[in-house]
Amino acid sequence: MGCQNHVCQKLEAVDGVSAAHVDLASGKAELKLQRSVSLKELQDALGGPAGPYRIHLNAESVAKKASEPPPTDDLELAAFWYCPMQCEGERTYKAAGACPVCGMDLVAAATPDQTAADRGKGQAHRLLLRKFWIALGFTLPIFLIAMSGMLPENPLYRLMDESNWNWVQFFLSLPVVFYACWMFFKRAYQSLLTRNLNMFTLIGIGSGVAWAFSLAALVFPGFFPDQFKSAGGTVHVYFEAATVILTLVLLGQVMEARAYEKTQDALRSLLQLAPTHALRVEAGIEYEVALQELKTGDLLRVRPGDRIPVDGVITEGYSSIDESMLTGEPIPVDKAVGDAVRSGTLNTSGSFVMKAEKVGAETLLSRIIDMVQQASRSRAPIQNLADRISRYFVPAVVGISAITFLLWAIWGPEPVYVYALVNSIAVLIIACPCALGLATPMSVMVGVGKGAQQGVLIKNAEALEKMHRVDTLIIDKTGTLTEGKPTVEEIGSFGDGFSSHKVLGYVASLNRHSEHPLAQAIRDYAKQQGADLHALHDFHAVSGMGVEGVLEGRRIALGNESMMAQAHASLGKAMRDKTQPLQQAGKTVSYLAVEGKVVGYVVITDRIKESSAEAIRKLRQQGLEIYMLTGDNERTAKAVADQLNISWFSAGMLPEDKLREVERLQSEGRSVAVAGDGINDTPALAKSEVGIAMGTGSDTAMESAQITLVDGDLRGLLKTRQLSVAVMRNIRQNLFFALVYNTLGVPVAAGALYPIFGILLSPMIAALAMSFSSVSVIANALRLRNAPL
């Protein structure tokens, strides 16, 4: 015990550790933290790595802030909570509870801490489900007692008279009203205080009036007229109506909570991709460390079957990486030394060592999770319509309920006040605007998750809504239509004892010391082809022309026609005829001269992505006008435009030129989307209605854009547009169902069909219909998960 106390004291001496519990027998310690504390700080407090105790982060460990209150009957605290209806936009809350505007249960956001994410999953559903079973357990006997009054020679009355059975109903209703469903009354009261009338205002007033009326009938039966009394002389009570209504509303909340869990599945699947540990390599020895301990520059071992822990580059070995979580493409991608790898992707075969370049919140996976979180909480402009309707809808319903009571009290059949009370309560219950409020955010949440699974990251709901209205697409060339990096397409020889392989060896040797991007492309290609490299002397770069040097005692030169002229090497007609078509196609041709004689050439190009032609063709079929704006030269721009059948293009465009073009098209009334990948595209991306960044491009472009295509594939644009159309159609369906339901339901509940058909709507049936109307909206939104993209 003394040792344990000693360790506790040492740990609690660390700044930020407010309490510690240590069990040396099991080797576990639980800490309460007021700030983020590194394992190194804790280890140092115990005497450093050479001390008697070693600190390791257990995968099941969960750190909580000491300032957080202990868990109560409500949810355990997670990272933060938000309103599923986005009543106050993207506002988040530090504790579980109800939205102060609409009264809906706040939803716990998924957290990058996988243990916390697993722990938080389903808690709202489990809590509500427990309360529902309690409510049902007490409501069912109340309902049976009340319905037994319809039986001839009621057998229950042989045990006790009707008045005593009413008292039994009262006592059975107490757990339902004051425990399982008390939250509805608290929310109703809060809505009245803040004047944010919502669905719980109607539920609280409707069920509360029914229960309070019944209690008054029990305690003060003499105050009620005879028309309120049964043949036995007791006043009719409505404990069964109140408890059944509350239990059915609670059932709806349970089903909604379960549905919210499903909308978070896409995000949780992303969270599950992040490993909790990594193998760090130090001096040839591998150590397992927590992901939080990694820093830029660390060397990490990734074994077959492991998920890549952070973003980085392979320094040793090779493998095939399953990147389907980023791109949606199931075929693994071969990776070798120098290739980039991303966190969360799966190493399917070989073992390799990688260098960490981005860790923590900087990794692509963390940024994806953050973007999906933010987009799920953002508001679509179309939601303003539902908000405006709801703002006036609840007061109008309260007014209709009051009018219903008066009309039935004046012209209704006997007992008029009983009919007036029951029908006014039915109006309040069936008109709850929950389905109306859910219509937009449910579709947005599911749609954003669907996009993330397909490699389309949507920053906010507004972009998702606007995308289906876009009629003009401005698209960058380099890195968007093309791969964005120069590659060697062809090595040619003009004979005279020089084969293509020998030309490649000379060209690669000459570029060994050049820092030009084209030189890097040549070196990469030579490495792939296994070219023979030679010692180079007297290297010299000639700006704007090429490079020269001495190789194997012979002076060689590589570059454009001006470089050849400087090297006194003439290009014959046959040579020009062979290379001119390549230059007209926008490709860069460099000639190799040895001792004043042209012996070969190298063709370098920025290849057009294989998917670009298909994407451009299908986008045009959907009615989009496509403009290509590039900073490249006219000849290259025209070659790419011709190959992709793009009619409108401009070359030599600076960032401000692209911005002016966006403004010009917008002034003509066009809805403009811009797709680009570089810093030079940032102004145009920010100005457009919808900015679309390539995930393979610059961070600045992704920050300025509203949508990011993770793998830089333009076919993601097609997915985005199809998703936008599907989500907006789904939202309109939800709004239609909710509005038609309330429009038809309120008159029926008020008794509009009674004079003609003798039909009345029981408050209990109204509660059941209200709950399932919300569930129907949710079910319709969840269909988006299976929408084809």
PDB file of N, CA and C in Angstrom, residues 385-432:
ATOM      1  N   LEU A 385     -36.562  27.290 -44.798  1.00  0.00           N
ATOM      2  CA  LEU A 385     -38.000  27.167 -45.062  1.00  0.00           C
ATOM      3  C   LEU A 385     -38.685  26.418 -43.931  1.00  0.00           C
ATOM      4  N   ALA A 386     -38.105  25.283 -43.526  1.00  0.00           N
ATOM      5  CA  ALA A 386     -38.690  24.510 -42.430  1.00  0.00           C
ATOM      6  C   ALA A 386     -38.674  25.305 -41.132  1.00  0.00           C
ATOM      7  N   ASP A 387     -37.602  26.086 -40.908  1.00  0.00           N
ATOM      8  CA  ASP A 387     -37.521  26.879 -39.687  1.00  0.00           C
ATOM      9  C   ASP A 387     -38.595  27.956 -39.650  1.00  0.00           C
ATOM     10  N   ARG A 388     -38.826  28.621 -40.799  1.00  0.00           N
ATOM     11  CA  ARG A 388     -39.846  29.668 -40.839  1.00  0.00           C
ATOM     12  C   ARG A 388     -41.236  29.088 -40.583  1.00  0.00           C
ATOM     13  N   ILE A 389     -41.483  27.910 -41.162  1.00  0.00           N
ATOM     14  CA  ILE A 389     -42.774  27.268 -40.950  1.00  0.00           C
ATOM     15  C   ILE A 389     -42.951  26.902 -39.480  1.00  0.00           C
ATOM     16  N   SER A 390     -41.904  26.296 -38.880  1.00  0.00           N
ATOM     17  CA  SER A 390     -41.996  25.869 -37.488  1.00  0.00           C
ATOM     18  C   SER A 390     -42.192  27.044 -36.540  1.00  0.00           C
ATOM     19  N   ARG A 391     -41.590  28.195 -36.888  1.00  0.00           N
ATOM     20  CA  ARG A 391     -41.671  29.365 -36.008  1.00  0.00           C
ATOM     21  C   ARG A 391     -43.120  29.813 -35.799  1.00  0.00           C
ATOM     22  N   TYR A 392     -43.911  29.708 -36.857  1.00  0.00           N
ATOM     23  CA  TYR A 392     -45.309  30.126 -36.753  1.00  0.00           C
ATOM     24  C   TYR A 392     -46.251  28.950 -36.529  1.00  0.00           C
ATOM     25  N   PHE A 393     -45.750  27.756 -36.774  1.00  0.00           N
ATOM     26  CA  PHE A 393     -46.617  26.580 -36.741  1.00  0.00           C
ATOM     27  C   PHE A 393     -47.092  26.260 -35.324  1.00  0.00           C
ATOM     28  N   VAL A 394     -46.179  26.248 -34.354  1.00  0.00           N
ATOM     29  CA  VAL A 394     -46.547  25.856 -32.986  1.00  0.00           C
ATOM     30  C   VAL A 394     -47.563  26.827 -32.371  1.00  0.00           C
ATOM     31  N   PRO A 395     -47.338  28.159 -32.433  1.00  0.00           N
ATOM     32  CA  PRO A 395     -48.371  29.057 -31.904  1.00  0.00           C
ATOM     33  C   PRO A 395     -49.713  28.877 -32.614  1.00  0.00           C
ATOM     34  N   ALA A 396     -49.653  28.623 -33.921  1.00  0.00           N
ATOM     35  CA  ALA A 396     -50.899  28.420 -34.661  1.00  0.00           C
ATOM     36  C   ALA A 396     -51.625  27.177 -34.167  1.00  0.00           C
ATOM     37  N   VAL A 397     -50.872  26.107 -33.872  1.00  0.00           N
ATOM     38  CA  VAL A 397     -51.485  24.872 -33.393  1.00  0.00           C
ATOM     39  C   VAL A 397     -52.126  25.082 -32.021  1.00  0.00           C
ATOM     40  N   VAL A 398     -51.428  25.801 -31.149  1.00  0.00           N
ATOM     41  CA  VAL A 398     -52.006  26.097 -29.832  1.00  0.00           C
ATOM     42  C   VAL A 398     -53.315  26.863 -29.993  1.00  0.00           C
ATOM     43  N   GLY A 399     -53.323  27.806 -30.942  1.00  0.00           N
ATOM     44  CA  GLY A 399     -54.551  28.550 -31.206  1.00  0.00           C
ATOM     45  C   GLY A 399     -55.657  27.665 -31.748  1.00  0.00           C
ATOM     46  N   ILE A 400     -55.296  26.761 -32.688  1.00  0.00           N
ATOM     47  CA  ILE A 400     -56.291  25.840 -33.253  1.00  0.00           C
ATOM     48  C   ILE A 400     -56.840  24.922 -32.173  1.00  0.00           C
ATOM     49  N   SER A 401     -55.964  24.491 -31.254  1.00  0.00           N
ATOM     50  CA  SER A 401     -56.407  23.631 -30.161  1.00  0.00           C
ATOM     51  C   SER A 401     -57.425  24.353 -29.278  1.00  0.00           C
ATOM     52  N   ALA A 402     -57.156  25.641 -28.976  1.00  0.00           N
ATOM     53  CA  ALA A 402     -58.091  26.427 -28.161  1.00  0.00           C
ATOM     54  C   ALA A 402     -59.424  26.613 -28.884  1.00  0.00           C
ATOM     55  N   ILE A 403     -59.362  26.895 -30.188  1.00  0.00           N
ATOM     56  CA  ILE A 403     -60.591  27.052 -30.973  1.00  0.00           C
ATOM     57  C   ILE A 403     -61.364  25.746 -31.015  1.00  0.00           C
ATOM     58  N   THR A 404     -60.634  24.626 -31.154  1.00  0.00           N
ATOM     59  CA  THR A 404     -61.297  23.310 -31.166  1.00  0.00           C
ATOM     60  C   THR A 404     -62.062  23.087 -29.865  1.00  0.00           C
ATOM     61  N   PHE A 405     -61.424  23.432 -28.745  1.00  0.00           N
ATOM     62  CA  PHE A 405     -62.104  23.277 -27.453  1.00  0.00           C
ATOM     63  C   PHE A 405     -63.377  24.113 -27.400  1.00  0.00           C
ATOM     64  N   LEU A 406     -63.316  25.361 -27.855  1.00  0.00           N
ATOM     65  CA  LEU A 406     -64.480  26.245 -27.799  1.00  0.00           C
ATOM     66  C   LEU A 406     -65.601  25.754 -28.712  1.00  0.00           C
ATOM     67  N   LEU A 407     -65.246  25.337 -29.924  1.00  0.00           N
ATOM     68  CA  LEU A 407     -66.266  24.878 -30.871  1.00  0.00           C
ATOM     69  C   LEU A 407     -66.994  23.647 -30.346  1.00  0.00           C
ATOM     70  N   TRP A 408     -66.226  22.700 -29.799  1.00  0.00           N
ATOM     71  CA  TRP A 408     -66.859  21.494 -29.260  1.00  0.00           C
ATOM     72  C   TRP A 408     -67.669  21.816 -28.004  1.00  0.00           C
ATOM     73  N   ALA A 409     -67.183  22.763 -27.201  1.00  0.00           N
ATOM     74  CA  ALA A 409     -67.921  23.134 -25.988  1.00  0.00           C
ATOM     75  C   ALA A 409     -69.235  23.821 -26.322  1.00  0.00           C
ATOM     76  N   ILE A 410     -69.282  24.518 -27.474  1.00  0.00           N
ATOM     77  CA  ILE A 410     -70.513  25.244 -27.846  1.00  0.00           C
ATOM     78  C   ILE A 410     -71.472  24.364 -28.639  1.00  0.00           C
ATOM     79  N   TRP A 411     -70.935  23.631 -29.643  1.00  0.00           N
ATOM     80  CA  TRP A 411     -71.818  22.897 -30.552  1.00  0.00           C
ATOM     81  C   TRP A 411     -71.678  21.376 -30.468  1.00  0.00           C
ATOM     82  N   GLY A 412     -70.791  20.876 -29.643  1.00  0.00           N
ATOM     83  CA  GLY A 412     -70.577  19.438 -29.568  1.00  0.00           C
ATOM     84  C   GLY A 412     -71.693  18.704 -28.850  1.00  0.00           C
ATOM     85  N   PRO A 413     -71.757  17.385 -29.031  1.00  0.00           N
ATOM     86  CA  PRO A 413     -72.750  16.573 -28.324  1.00  0.00           C
ATOM     87  C   PRO A 413     -72.341  16.391 -26.860  1.00  0.00           C
ATOM     88  N   GLU A 414     -73.286  15.948 -26.067  1.00  0.00           N
ATOM     89  CA  GLU A 414     -72.974  15.678 -24.660  1.00  0.00           C
ATOM     90  C   GLU A 414     -72.107  14.419 -24.549  1.00  0.00           C
ATOM     91  N   PRO A 415     -71.190  14.346 -23.596  1.00  0.00           N
ATOM     92  CA  PRO A 415     -70.767  15.453 -22.722  1.00  0.00           C
ATOM     93  C   PRO A 415     -69.827  16.399 -23.467  1.00  0.00           C
ATOM     94  N   VAL A 416     -70.232  17.626 -23.687  1.00  0.00           N
ATOM     95  CA  VAL A 416     -69.521  18.537 -24.588  1.00  0.00           C
ATOM     96  C   VAL A 416     -68.101  18.835 -24.105  1.00  0.00           C
ATOM     97  N   TYR A 417     -67.911  18.993 -22.801  1.00  0.00           N
ATOM     98  CA  TYR A 417     -66.579  19.345 -22.307  1.00  0.00           C
ATOM     99  C   TYR A 417     -65.597  18.173 -22.425  1.00  0.00           C
ATOM    100  N   VAL A 418     -66.111  16.966 -22.333  1.00  0.00           N
ATOM    101  CA  VAL A 418     -65.252  15.798 -22.519  1.00  0.00           C
ATOM    102  C   VAL A 418     -64.768  15.743 -23.958  1.00  0.00           C
ATOM    103  N   TYR A 419     -65.701  15.917 -24.915  1.00  0.00           N
ATOM    104  CA  TYR A 419     -65.317  15.936 -26.329  1.00  0.00           C
ATOM    105  C   TYR A 419     -64.345  17.092 -26.605  1.00  0.00           C
ATOM    106  N   ALA A 420     -64.646  18.261 -26.022  1.00  0.00           N
ATOM    107  CA  ALA A 420     -63.803  19.434 -26.249  1.00  0.00           C
ATOM    108  C   ALA A 420     -62.379  19.183 -25.751  1.00  0.00           C
ATOM    109  N   LEU A 421     -62.253  18.592 -24.555  1.00  0.00           N
ATOM    110  CA  LEU A 421     -60.938  18.338 -23.982  1.00  0.00           C
ATOM    111  C   LEU A 421     -60.157  17.318 -24.805  1.00  0.00           C
ATOM    112  N   VAL A 422     -60.793  16.203 -25.130  1.00  0.00           N
ATOM    113  CA  VAL A 422     -60.107  15.131 -25.848  1.00  0.00           C
ATOM    114  C   VAL A 422     -59.650  15.586 -27.222  1.00  0.00           C
ATOM    115  N   ASN A 423     -60.491  16.291 -27.952  1.00  0.00           N
ATOM    116  CA  ASN A 423     -60.127  16.695 -29.315  1.00  0.00           C
ATOM    117  C   ASN A 423     -59.076  17.801 -29.324  1.00  0.00           C
ATOM    118  N   SER A 424     -59.137  18.704 -28.354  1.00  0.00           N
ATOM    119  CA  SER A 424     -58.110  19.750 -28.308  1.00  0.00           C
ATOM    120  C   SER A 424     -56.737  19.148 -27.984  1.00  0.00           C
ATOM    121  N   ILE A 425     -56.736  18.122 -27.116  1.00  0.00           N
ATOM    122  CA  ILE A 425     -55.476  17.438 -26.822  1.00  0.00           C
ATOM    123  C   ILE A 425     -54.968  16.700 -28.060  1.00  0.00           C
ATOM    124  N   ALA A 426     -55.857  16.064 -28.809  1.00  0.00           N
ATOM    125  CA  ALA A 426     -55.457  15.345 -30.024  1.00  0.00           C
ATOM    126  C   ALA A 426     -54.814  16.289 -31.035  1.00  0.00           C
ATOM    127  N   VAL A 427     -55.347  17.521 -31.138  1.00  0.00           N
ATOM    128  CA  VAL A 427     -54.764  18.507 -32.053  1.00  0.00           C
ATOM    129  C   VAL A 427     -53.324  18.838 -31.639  1.00  0.00           C
ATOM    130  N   LEU A 428     -53.122  19.058 -30.343  1.00  0.00           N
ATOM    131  CA  LEU A 428     -51.779  19.387 -29.854  1.00  0.00           C
ATOM    132  C   LEU A 428     -50.780  18.279 -30.145  1.00  0.00           C
ATOM    133  N   ILE A 429     -51.209  17.047 -29.949  1.00  0.00           N
ATOM    134  CA  ILE A 429     -50.288  15.920 -30.082  1.00  0.00           C
ATOM    135  C   ILE A 429     -49.944  15.627 -31.534  1.00  0.00           C
ATOM    136  N   ILE A 430     -50.951  15.556 -32.395  1.00  0.00           N
ATOM    137  CA  ILE A 430     -50.679  15.131 -33.782  1.00  0.00           C
ATOM    138  C   ILE A 430     -49.915  16.193 -34.562  1.00  0.00           C
ATOM    139  N   ALA A 431     -49.970  17.457 -34.124  1.00  0.00           N
ATOM    140  CA  ALA A 431     -49.344  18.535 -34.879  1.00  0.00           C
ATOM    141  C   ALA A 431     -47.881  18.756 -34.525  1.00  0.00           C
ATOM    142  N   CYS A 432     -47.318  17.954 -33.636  1.00  0.00           N
ATOM    143  CA  CYS A 432     -45.919  18.154 -33.250  1.00  0.00           C
ATOM    144  C   CYS A 432     -45.030  18.201 -34.493  1.00  0.00           C
TER     145      CYS A 432
END
